[in-house]
CSV table of C-alpha atoms and ligand atoms in Angstrom, one decimal:
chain,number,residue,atom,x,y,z
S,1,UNK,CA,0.0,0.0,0.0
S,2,UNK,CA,1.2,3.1,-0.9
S,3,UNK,CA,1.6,4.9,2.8
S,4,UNK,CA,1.6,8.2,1.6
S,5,UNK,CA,-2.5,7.0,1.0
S,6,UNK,CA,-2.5,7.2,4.8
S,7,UNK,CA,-2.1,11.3,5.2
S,8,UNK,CA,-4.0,12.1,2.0
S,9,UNK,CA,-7.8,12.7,2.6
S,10,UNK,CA,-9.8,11.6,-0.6
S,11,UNK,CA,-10.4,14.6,-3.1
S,12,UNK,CA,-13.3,16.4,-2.7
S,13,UNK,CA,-15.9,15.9,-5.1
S,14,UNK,CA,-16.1,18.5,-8.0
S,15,UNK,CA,-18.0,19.4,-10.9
S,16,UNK,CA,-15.9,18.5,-13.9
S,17,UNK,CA,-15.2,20.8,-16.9
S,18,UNK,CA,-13.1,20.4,-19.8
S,19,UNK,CA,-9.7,23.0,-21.1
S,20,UNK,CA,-10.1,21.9,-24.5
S,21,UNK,CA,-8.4,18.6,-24.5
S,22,UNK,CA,-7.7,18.6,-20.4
S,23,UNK,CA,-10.1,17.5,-18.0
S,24,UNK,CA,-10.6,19.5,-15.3
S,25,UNK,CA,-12.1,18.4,-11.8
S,26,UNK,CA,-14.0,15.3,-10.9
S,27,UNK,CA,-11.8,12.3,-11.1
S,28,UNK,CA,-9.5,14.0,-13.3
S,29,UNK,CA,-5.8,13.9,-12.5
S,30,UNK,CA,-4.5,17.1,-11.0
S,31,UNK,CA,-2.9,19.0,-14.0
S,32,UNK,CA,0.0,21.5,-13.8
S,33,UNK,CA,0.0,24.7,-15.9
S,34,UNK,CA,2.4,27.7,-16.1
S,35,UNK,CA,2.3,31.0,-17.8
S,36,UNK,CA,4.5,32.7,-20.6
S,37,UNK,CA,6.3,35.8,-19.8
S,38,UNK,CA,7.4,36.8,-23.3
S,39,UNK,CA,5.5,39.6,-25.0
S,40,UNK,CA,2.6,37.9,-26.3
S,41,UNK,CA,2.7,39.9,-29.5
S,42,UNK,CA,5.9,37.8,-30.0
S,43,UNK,CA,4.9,35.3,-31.8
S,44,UNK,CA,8.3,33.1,-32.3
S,45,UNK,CA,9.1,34.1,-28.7
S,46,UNK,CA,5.9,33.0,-27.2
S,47,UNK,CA,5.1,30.3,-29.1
S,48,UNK,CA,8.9,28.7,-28.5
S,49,UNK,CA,8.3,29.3,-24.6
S,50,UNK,CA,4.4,27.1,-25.0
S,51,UNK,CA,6.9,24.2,-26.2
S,52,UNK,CA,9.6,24.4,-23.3
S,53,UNK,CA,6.7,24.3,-21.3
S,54,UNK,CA,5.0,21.4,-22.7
S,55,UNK,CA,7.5,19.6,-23.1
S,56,UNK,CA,8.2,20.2,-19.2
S,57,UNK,CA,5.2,18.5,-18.8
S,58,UNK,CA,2.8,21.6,-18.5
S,59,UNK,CA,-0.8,20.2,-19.1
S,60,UNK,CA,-2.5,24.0,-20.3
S,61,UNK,CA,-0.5,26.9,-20.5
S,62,UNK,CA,-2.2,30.7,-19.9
S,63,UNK,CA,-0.8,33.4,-22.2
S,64,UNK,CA,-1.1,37.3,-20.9
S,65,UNK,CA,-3.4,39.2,-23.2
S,66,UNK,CA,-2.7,42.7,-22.1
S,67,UNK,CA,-4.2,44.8,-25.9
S,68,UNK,CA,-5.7,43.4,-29.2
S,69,UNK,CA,-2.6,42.8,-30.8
S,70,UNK,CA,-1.7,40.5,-28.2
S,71,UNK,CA,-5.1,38.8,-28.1
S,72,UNK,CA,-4.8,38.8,-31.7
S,73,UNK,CA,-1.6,36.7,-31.9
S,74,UNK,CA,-3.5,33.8,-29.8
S,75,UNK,CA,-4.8,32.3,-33.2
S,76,UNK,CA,-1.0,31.7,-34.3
S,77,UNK,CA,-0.2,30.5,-30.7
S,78,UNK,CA,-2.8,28.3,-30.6
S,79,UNK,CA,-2.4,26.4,-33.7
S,80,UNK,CA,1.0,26.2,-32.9
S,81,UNK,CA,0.3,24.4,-29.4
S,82,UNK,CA,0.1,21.1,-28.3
S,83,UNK,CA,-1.5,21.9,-25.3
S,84,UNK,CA,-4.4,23.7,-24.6
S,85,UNK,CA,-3.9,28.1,-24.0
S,86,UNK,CA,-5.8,30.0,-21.8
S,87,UNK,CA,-6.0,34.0,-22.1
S,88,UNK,CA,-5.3,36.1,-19.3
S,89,UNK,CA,-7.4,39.0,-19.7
S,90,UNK,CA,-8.6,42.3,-17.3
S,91,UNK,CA,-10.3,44.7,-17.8
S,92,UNK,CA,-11.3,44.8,-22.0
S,93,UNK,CA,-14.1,42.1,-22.6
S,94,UNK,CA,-13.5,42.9,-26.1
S,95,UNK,CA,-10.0,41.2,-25.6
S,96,UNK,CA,-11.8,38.2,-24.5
S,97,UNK,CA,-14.0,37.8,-27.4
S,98,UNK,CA,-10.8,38.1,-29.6
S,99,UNK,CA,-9.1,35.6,-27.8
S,100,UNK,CA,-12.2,33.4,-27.8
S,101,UNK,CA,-12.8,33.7,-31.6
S,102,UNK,CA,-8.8,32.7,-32.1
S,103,UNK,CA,-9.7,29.8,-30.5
S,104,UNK,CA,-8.3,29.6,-27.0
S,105,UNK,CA,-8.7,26.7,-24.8
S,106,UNK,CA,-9.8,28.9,-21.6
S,107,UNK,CA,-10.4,32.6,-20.1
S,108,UNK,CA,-8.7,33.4,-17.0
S,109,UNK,CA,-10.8,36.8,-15.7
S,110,UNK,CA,-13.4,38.2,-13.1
S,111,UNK,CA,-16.7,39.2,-14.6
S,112,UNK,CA,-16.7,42.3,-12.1
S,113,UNK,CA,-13.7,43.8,-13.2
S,114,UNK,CA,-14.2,44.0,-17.8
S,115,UNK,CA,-17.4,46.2,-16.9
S,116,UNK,CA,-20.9,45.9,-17.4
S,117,UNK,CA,-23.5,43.5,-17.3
S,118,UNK,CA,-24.3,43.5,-20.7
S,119,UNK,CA,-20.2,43.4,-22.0
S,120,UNK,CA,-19.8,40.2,-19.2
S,121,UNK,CA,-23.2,39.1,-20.9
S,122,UNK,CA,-21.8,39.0,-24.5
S,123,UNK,CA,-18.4,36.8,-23.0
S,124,UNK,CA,-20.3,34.6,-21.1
S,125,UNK,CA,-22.6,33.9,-24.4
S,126,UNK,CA,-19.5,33.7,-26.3
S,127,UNK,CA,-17.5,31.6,-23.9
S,128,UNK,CA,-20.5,29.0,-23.9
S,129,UNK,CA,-20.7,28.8,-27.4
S,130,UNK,CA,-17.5,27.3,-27.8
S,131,UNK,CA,-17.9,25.5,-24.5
S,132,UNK,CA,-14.6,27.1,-23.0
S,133,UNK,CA,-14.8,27.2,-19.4
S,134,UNK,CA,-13.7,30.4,-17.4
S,135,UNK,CA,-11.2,31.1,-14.7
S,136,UNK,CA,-12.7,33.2,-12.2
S,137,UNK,CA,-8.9,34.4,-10.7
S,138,UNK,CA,-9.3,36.5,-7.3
S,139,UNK,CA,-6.3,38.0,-5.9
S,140,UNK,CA,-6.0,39.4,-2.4
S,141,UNK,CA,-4.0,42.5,-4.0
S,142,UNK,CA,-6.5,43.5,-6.4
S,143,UNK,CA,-9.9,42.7,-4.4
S,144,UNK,CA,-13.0,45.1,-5.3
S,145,UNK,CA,-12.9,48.6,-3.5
S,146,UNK,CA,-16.1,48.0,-1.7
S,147,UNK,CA,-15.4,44.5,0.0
S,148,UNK,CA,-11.3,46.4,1.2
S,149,UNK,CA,-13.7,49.2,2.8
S,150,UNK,CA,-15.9,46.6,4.5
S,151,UNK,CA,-13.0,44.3,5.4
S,152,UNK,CA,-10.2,47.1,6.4
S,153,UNK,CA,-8.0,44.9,4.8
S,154,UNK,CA,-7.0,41.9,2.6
S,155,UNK,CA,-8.4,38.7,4.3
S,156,UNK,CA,-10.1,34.9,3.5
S,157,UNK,CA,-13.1,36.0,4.3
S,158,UNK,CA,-12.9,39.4,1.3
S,159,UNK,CA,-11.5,36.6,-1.2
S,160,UNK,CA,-14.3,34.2,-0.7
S,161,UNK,CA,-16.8,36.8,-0.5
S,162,UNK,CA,-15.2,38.4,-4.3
S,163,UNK,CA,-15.1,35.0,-5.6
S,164,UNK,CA,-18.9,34.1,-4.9
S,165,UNK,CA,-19.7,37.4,-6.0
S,166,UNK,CA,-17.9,36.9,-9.5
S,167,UNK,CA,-19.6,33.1,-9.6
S,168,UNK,CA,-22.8,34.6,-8.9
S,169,UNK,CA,-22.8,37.0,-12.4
S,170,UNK,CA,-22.3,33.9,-14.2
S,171,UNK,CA,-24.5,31.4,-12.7
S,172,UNK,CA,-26.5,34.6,-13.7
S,173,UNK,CA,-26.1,34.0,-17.2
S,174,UNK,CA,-26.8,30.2,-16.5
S,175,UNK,CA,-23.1,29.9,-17.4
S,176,UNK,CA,-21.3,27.0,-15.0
S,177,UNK,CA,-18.2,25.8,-17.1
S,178,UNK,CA,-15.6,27.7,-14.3
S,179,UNK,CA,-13.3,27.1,-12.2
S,180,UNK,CA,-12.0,29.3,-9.3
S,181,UNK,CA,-8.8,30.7,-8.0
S,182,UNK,CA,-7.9,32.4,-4.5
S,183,UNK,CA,-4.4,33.5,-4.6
S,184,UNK,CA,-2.5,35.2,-1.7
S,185,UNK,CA,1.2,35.9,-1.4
S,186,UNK,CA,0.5,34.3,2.1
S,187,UNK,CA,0.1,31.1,2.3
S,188,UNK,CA,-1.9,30.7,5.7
S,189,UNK,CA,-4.7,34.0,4.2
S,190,UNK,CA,-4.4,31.3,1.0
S,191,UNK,CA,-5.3,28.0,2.7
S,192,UNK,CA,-7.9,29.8,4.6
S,193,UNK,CA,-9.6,31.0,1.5
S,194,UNK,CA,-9.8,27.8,-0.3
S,195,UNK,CA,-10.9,25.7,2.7
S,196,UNK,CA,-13.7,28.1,3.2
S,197,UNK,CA,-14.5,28.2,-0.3
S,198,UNK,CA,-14.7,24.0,-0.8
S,199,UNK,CA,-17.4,24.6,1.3
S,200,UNK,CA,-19.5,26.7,-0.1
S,201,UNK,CA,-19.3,25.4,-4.2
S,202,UNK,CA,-18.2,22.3,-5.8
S,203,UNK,CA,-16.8,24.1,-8.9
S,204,UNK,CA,-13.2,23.2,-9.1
S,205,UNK,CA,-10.2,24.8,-7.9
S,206,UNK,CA,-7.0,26.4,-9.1
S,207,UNK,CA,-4.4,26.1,-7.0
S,208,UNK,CA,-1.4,28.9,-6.2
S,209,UNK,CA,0.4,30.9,-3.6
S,210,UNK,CA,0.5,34.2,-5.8
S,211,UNK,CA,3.8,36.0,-6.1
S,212,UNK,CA,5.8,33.8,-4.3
S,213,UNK,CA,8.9,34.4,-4.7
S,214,UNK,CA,12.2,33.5,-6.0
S,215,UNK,CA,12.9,29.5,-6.4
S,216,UNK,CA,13.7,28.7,-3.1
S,217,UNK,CA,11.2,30.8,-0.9
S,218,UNK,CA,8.8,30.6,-3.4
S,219,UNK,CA,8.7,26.7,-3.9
S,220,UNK,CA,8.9,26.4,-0.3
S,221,UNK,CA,5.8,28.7,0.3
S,222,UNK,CA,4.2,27.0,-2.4
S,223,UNK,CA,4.3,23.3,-1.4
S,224,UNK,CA,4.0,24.1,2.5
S,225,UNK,CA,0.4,25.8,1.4
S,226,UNK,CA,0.2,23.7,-1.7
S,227,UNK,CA,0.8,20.7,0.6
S,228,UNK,CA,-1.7,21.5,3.0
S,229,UNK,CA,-4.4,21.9,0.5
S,230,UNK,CA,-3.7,18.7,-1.4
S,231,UNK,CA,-3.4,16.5,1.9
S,232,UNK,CA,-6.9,17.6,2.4
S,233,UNK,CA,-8.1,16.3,-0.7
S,234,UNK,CA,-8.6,20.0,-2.0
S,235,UNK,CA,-7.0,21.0,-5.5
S,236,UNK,CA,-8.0,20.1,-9.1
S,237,UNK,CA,-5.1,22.2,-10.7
S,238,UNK,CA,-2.4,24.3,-9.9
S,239,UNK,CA,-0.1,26.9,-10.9
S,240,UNK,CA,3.7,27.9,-9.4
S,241,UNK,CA,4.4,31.3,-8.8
S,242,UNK,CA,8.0,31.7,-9.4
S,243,UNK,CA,10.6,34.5,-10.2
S,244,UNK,CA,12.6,32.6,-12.2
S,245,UNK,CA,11.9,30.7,-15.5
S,246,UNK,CA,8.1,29.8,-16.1
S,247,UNK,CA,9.6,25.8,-17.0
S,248,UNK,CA,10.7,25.5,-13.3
S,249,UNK,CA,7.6,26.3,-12.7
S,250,UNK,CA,6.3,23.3,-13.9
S,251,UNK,CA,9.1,20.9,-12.4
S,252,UNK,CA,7.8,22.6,-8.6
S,253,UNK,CA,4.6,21.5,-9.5
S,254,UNK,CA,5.2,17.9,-10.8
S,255,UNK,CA,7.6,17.8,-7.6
S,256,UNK,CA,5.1,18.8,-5.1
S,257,UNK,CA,1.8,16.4,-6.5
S,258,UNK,CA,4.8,13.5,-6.5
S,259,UNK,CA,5.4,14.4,-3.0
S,260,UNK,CA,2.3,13.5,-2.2
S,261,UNK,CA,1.7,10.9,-4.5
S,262,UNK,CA,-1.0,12.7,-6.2
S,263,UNK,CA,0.8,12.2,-9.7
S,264,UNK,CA,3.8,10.2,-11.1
S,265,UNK,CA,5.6,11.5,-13.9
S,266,UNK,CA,9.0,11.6,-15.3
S,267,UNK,CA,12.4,10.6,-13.6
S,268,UNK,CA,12.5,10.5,-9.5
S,269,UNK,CA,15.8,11.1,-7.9
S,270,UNK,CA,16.9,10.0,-4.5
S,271,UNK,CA,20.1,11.1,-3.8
S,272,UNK,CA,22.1,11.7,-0.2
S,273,UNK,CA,23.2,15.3,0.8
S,274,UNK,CA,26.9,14.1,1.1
S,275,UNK,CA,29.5,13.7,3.7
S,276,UNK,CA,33.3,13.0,4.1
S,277,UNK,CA,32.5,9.6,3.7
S,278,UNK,CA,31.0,9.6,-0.6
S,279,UNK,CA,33.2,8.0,-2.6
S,280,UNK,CA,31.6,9.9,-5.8
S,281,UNK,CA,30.4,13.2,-6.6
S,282,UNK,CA,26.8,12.5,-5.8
S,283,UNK,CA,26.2,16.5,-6.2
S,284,UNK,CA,27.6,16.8,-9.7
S,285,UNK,CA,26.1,13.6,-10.6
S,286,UNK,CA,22.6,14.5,-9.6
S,287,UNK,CA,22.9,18.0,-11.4
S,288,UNK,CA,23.9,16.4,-14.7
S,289,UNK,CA,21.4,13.5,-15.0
S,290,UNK,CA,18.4,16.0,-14.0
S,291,UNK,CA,19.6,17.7,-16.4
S,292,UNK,CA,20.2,14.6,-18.9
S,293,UNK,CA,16.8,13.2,-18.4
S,294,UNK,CA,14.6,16.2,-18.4
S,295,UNK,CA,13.0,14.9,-21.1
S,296,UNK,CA,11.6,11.6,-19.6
S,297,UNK,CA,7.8,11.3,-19.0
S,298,UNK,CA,7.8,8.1,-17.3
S,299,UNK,CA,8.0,7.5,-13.9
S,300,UNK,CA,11.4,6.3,-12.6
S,301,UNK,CA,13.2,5.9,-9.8
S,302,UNK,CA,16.9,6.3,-9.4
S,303,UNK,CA,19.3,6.4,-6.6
S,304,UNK,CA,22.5,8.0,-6.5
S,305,UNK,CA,24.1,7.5,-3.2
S,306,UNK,CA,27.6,8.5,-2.0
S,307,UNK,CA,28.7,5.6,0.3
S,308,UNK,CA,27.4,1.8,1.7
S,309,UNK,CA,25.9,3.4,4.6
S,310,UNK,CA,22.5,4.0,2.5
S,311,UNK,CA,23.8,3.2,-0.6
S,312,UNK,CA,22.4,-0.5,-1.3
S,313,UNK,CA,19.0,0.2,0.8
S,314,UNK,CA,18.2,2.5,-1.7
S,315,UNK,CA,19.1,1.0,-4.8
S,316,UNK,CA,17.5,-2.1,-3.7
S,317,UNK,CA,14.3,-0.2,-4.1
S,318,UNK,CA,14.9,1.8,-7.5
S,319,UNK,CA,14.4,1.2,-11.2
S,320,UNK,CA,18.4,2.3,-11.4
S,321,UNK,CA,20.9,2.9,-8.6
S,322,UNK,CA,24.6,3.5,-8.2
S,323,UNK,CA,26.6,3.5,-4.8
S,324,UNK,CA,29.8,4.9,-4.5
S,325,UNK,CA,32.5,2.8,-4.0
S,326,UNK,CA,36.2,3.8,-4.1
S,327,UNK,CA,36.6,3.8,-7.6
S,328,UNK,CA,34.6,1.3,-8.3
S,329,UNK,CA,30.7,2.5,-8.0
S,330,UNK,CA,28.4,0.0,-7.9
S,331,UNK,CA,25.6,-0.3,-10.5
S,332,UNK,CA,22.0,-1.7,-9.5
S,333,UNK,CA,19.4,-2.5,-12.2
S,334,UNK,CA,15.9,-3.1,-10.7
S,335,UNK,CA,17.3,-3.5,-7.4
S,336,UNK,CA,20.3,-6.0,-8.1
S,337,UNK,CA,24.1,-5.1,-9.0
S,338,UNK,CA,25.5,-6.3,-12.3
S,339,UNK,CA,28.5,-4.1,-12.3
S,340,UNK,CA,31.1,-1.2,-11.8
S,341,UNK,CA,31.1,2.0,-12.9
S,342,UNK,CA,34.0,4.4,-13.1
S,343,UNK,CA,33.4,8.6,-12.1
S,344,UNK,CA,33.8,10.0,-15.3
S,345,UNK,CA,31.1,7.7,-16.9
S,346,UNK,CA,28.3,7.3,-14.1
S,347,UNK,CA,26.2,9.9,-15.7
S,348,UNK,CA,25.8,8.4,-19.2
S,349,UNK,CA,25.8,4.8,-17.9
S,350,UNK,CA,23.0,6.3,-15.8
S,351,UNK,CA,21.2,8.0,-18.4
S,352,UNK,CA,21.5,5.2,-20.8
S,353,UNK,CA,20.3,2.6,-18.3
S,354,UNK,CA,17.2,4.7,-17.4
S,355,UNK,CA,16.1,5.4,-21.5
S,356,UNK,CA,16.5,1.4,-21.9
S,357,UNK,CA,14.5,0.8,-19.2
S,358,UNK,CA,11.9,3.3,-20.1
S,359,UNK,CA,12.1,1.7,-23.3
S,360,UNK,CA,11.0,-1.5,-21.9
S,361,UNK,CA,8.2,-0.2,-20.3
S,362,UNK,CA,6.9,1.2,-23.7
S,363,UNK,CA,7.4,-2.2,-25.3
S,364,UNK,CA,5.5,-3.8,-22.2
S,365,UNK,CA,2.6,-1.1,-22.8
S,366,UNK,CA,2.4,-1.6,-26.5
S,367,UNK,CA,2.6,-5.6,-26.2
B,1,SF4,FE1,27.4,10.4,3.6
B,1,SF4,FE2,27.1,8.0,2.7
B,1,SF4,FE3,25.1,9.2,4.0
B,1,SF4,FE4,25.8,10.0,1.5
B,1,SF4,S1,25.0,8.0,2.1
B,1,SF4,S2,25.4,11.3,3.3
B,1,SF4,S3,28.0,9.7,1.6
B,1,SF4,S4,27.0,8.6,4.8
């Protein structure tokens, strides 16, 4: 039995929708998504960013649509995509229907805040049409004048009330194809928001610690507040809020639903922090091969390990495993050692053995 089952409450029960080829919700898997930060108008730019970040494994990707031009360039970017797009936009509905009749995947906006009833009307009607679900995105720093007056200040309790507000207008309009977000830059005012909000709709919910940070306080913020939300079977999809490039975005959030056991995808390493007693350069090692094997989509395990103390224990349980040994590492294939190793050629023996294996298990699945 898997024992992280044991600390991870069932997932709540949520309407499903569909991001064009992505299900969203229900009994879906979690999916990851990122965002571009190139200028949109860029076409080459943007749409060569949309493949890093599939082929990091991003499941949607939401592209910034800040004027027509940019909205405009969506039909390119989305025939260019293998994944579905979803346009970010505030303020101009007439940005939306651009980016709607270019054939996005998704809207990411908040009915209250592109103007009237009428203008969020004509969306809505739009957005149904083509059956492409909305986002509705609150954000503790940019919650509605009234609810900051009534609230003094940024709080759970404001987010919610925005978010139900926002829902409201399109249930409205009989529209229901949305899901919700309630980010914070703190991650306690986060949690708080998206507990109380599980109880009060079963739409589903996008998950993120806004503006997080740089990579290591960000991803820490993230999967401590994240982590919470997930071990209490709350989360259909997520986004990482990084200041650093949008595709390590993406790894952060593989890393964290792996963590949990929530999703398994693409090359796990277990690797020791080092001592005076490794008889390889685990740290170098590691670096290289995550770097060597980015590309895998498979789940694997592999252990790199600097000494005997852990060394075997570990490898015993991996797909791939290598020990150090003075000068002579030890290699482990599905849990067994067939040979030696040298330094200089531990990474490509590595990398080699895991692409073989993985190429077993795509025989196995085709057979
Ligand atoms: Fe040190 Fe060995 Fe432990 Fe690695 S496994 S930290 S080298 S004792």
């Amino acid at each position: 039995m898997n024992p992280l089952n044991s600390f991870v409450a069932p997932r709540r029960v949520t309407r499903k929708i569909h991001v064009g080829k992505v299900a969203v919700g229900g009994d879906a898997a979690i999916s990851v998504q990122s965002m571009t930060n190139t200028d949109t108008r860029n076409v080459a730019a943007t749409h060569a960013q949309i493949m890093a970040l599939a082929e990091a494994g991003a499941d949607m990707v939401r592209v910034s649509c800040p004027d027509e031009e940019a909205a405009l360039a969506m039909g390119p970017l989305v025939a260019g995509s293998p994944v579905p797009l979803i346009a970010d936009i505030h303020f101009d509905h007439r940005l939306a229907l651009i980016a709607l009749d270019k054939g996005v995947d998704g809207l990411r906006l908040n009915p209250g805040n592109i103007g009237s009833r009428a203008r969020v009307a004509e969306v809505a009607r739009a957005a149904c049409e083509r059956r492409v679900p909305i986002r509705i995105g609150v954000n503790a720093g940019s919650l509605e004048r009234e609810l900051l007056n009534r609230y003094k200040e940024p709080c759970a309790e404001a987010m919610v009330e925005s978010a139900l507000q926002h829902i409201r207008i399109l249930e409205d309009l009989d529209y229901r194809e949305i899901k919700v977000s309630l980010k914070a830059s703190n991650a306690a005012m986060t949690v708080a928001a998206y507990r109380m909000l599980a109880t009060r709709t079963d739409y589903p919910l996008h998950l993120g610690i806004t503006e997080a940070g740089g990579l290591i306080p960000g991803t820490v913020k993230s999967a401590v507040g994240l982590g919470l939300l997930l071990a209490e079977g709350l989360g259909d999809t997520l986004r990482i809020s990084l200041s650093t490039d949008p595709v390590v975005e993406v790894r952060v959030g593989f890393e964290i639903l792996k963590a949990l056991g929530l999703r398994n995808r693409g090359v796990s390493i277990i690797s020791c922090p080092t001592c005076s007693r490794q008889e390889m350069p685990v740290i170098d090692i590691t670096a290289k091969l995550e770097a060597r094997l980015a590309h895998i989509l498979e789940p694997v395990t592999v252990s790199i390990i600097g000494c005997v103390v852990n060394g075997p224990g570990e490898a015993k349980e991996s797909h791939v495993g290598i020990v150090g040994g003075a000068g002579e590492n030890l290699l482990y294939l599905g849990g067994k050692p067939v040979g030696k190793v040298a330094d200089v050629d531990v990474v490509e023996r590595l990398a080699q053995e895991v692409e073989a294996w993985v190429a077993g298990m795509r025989g196995l699945e085709r057979s």
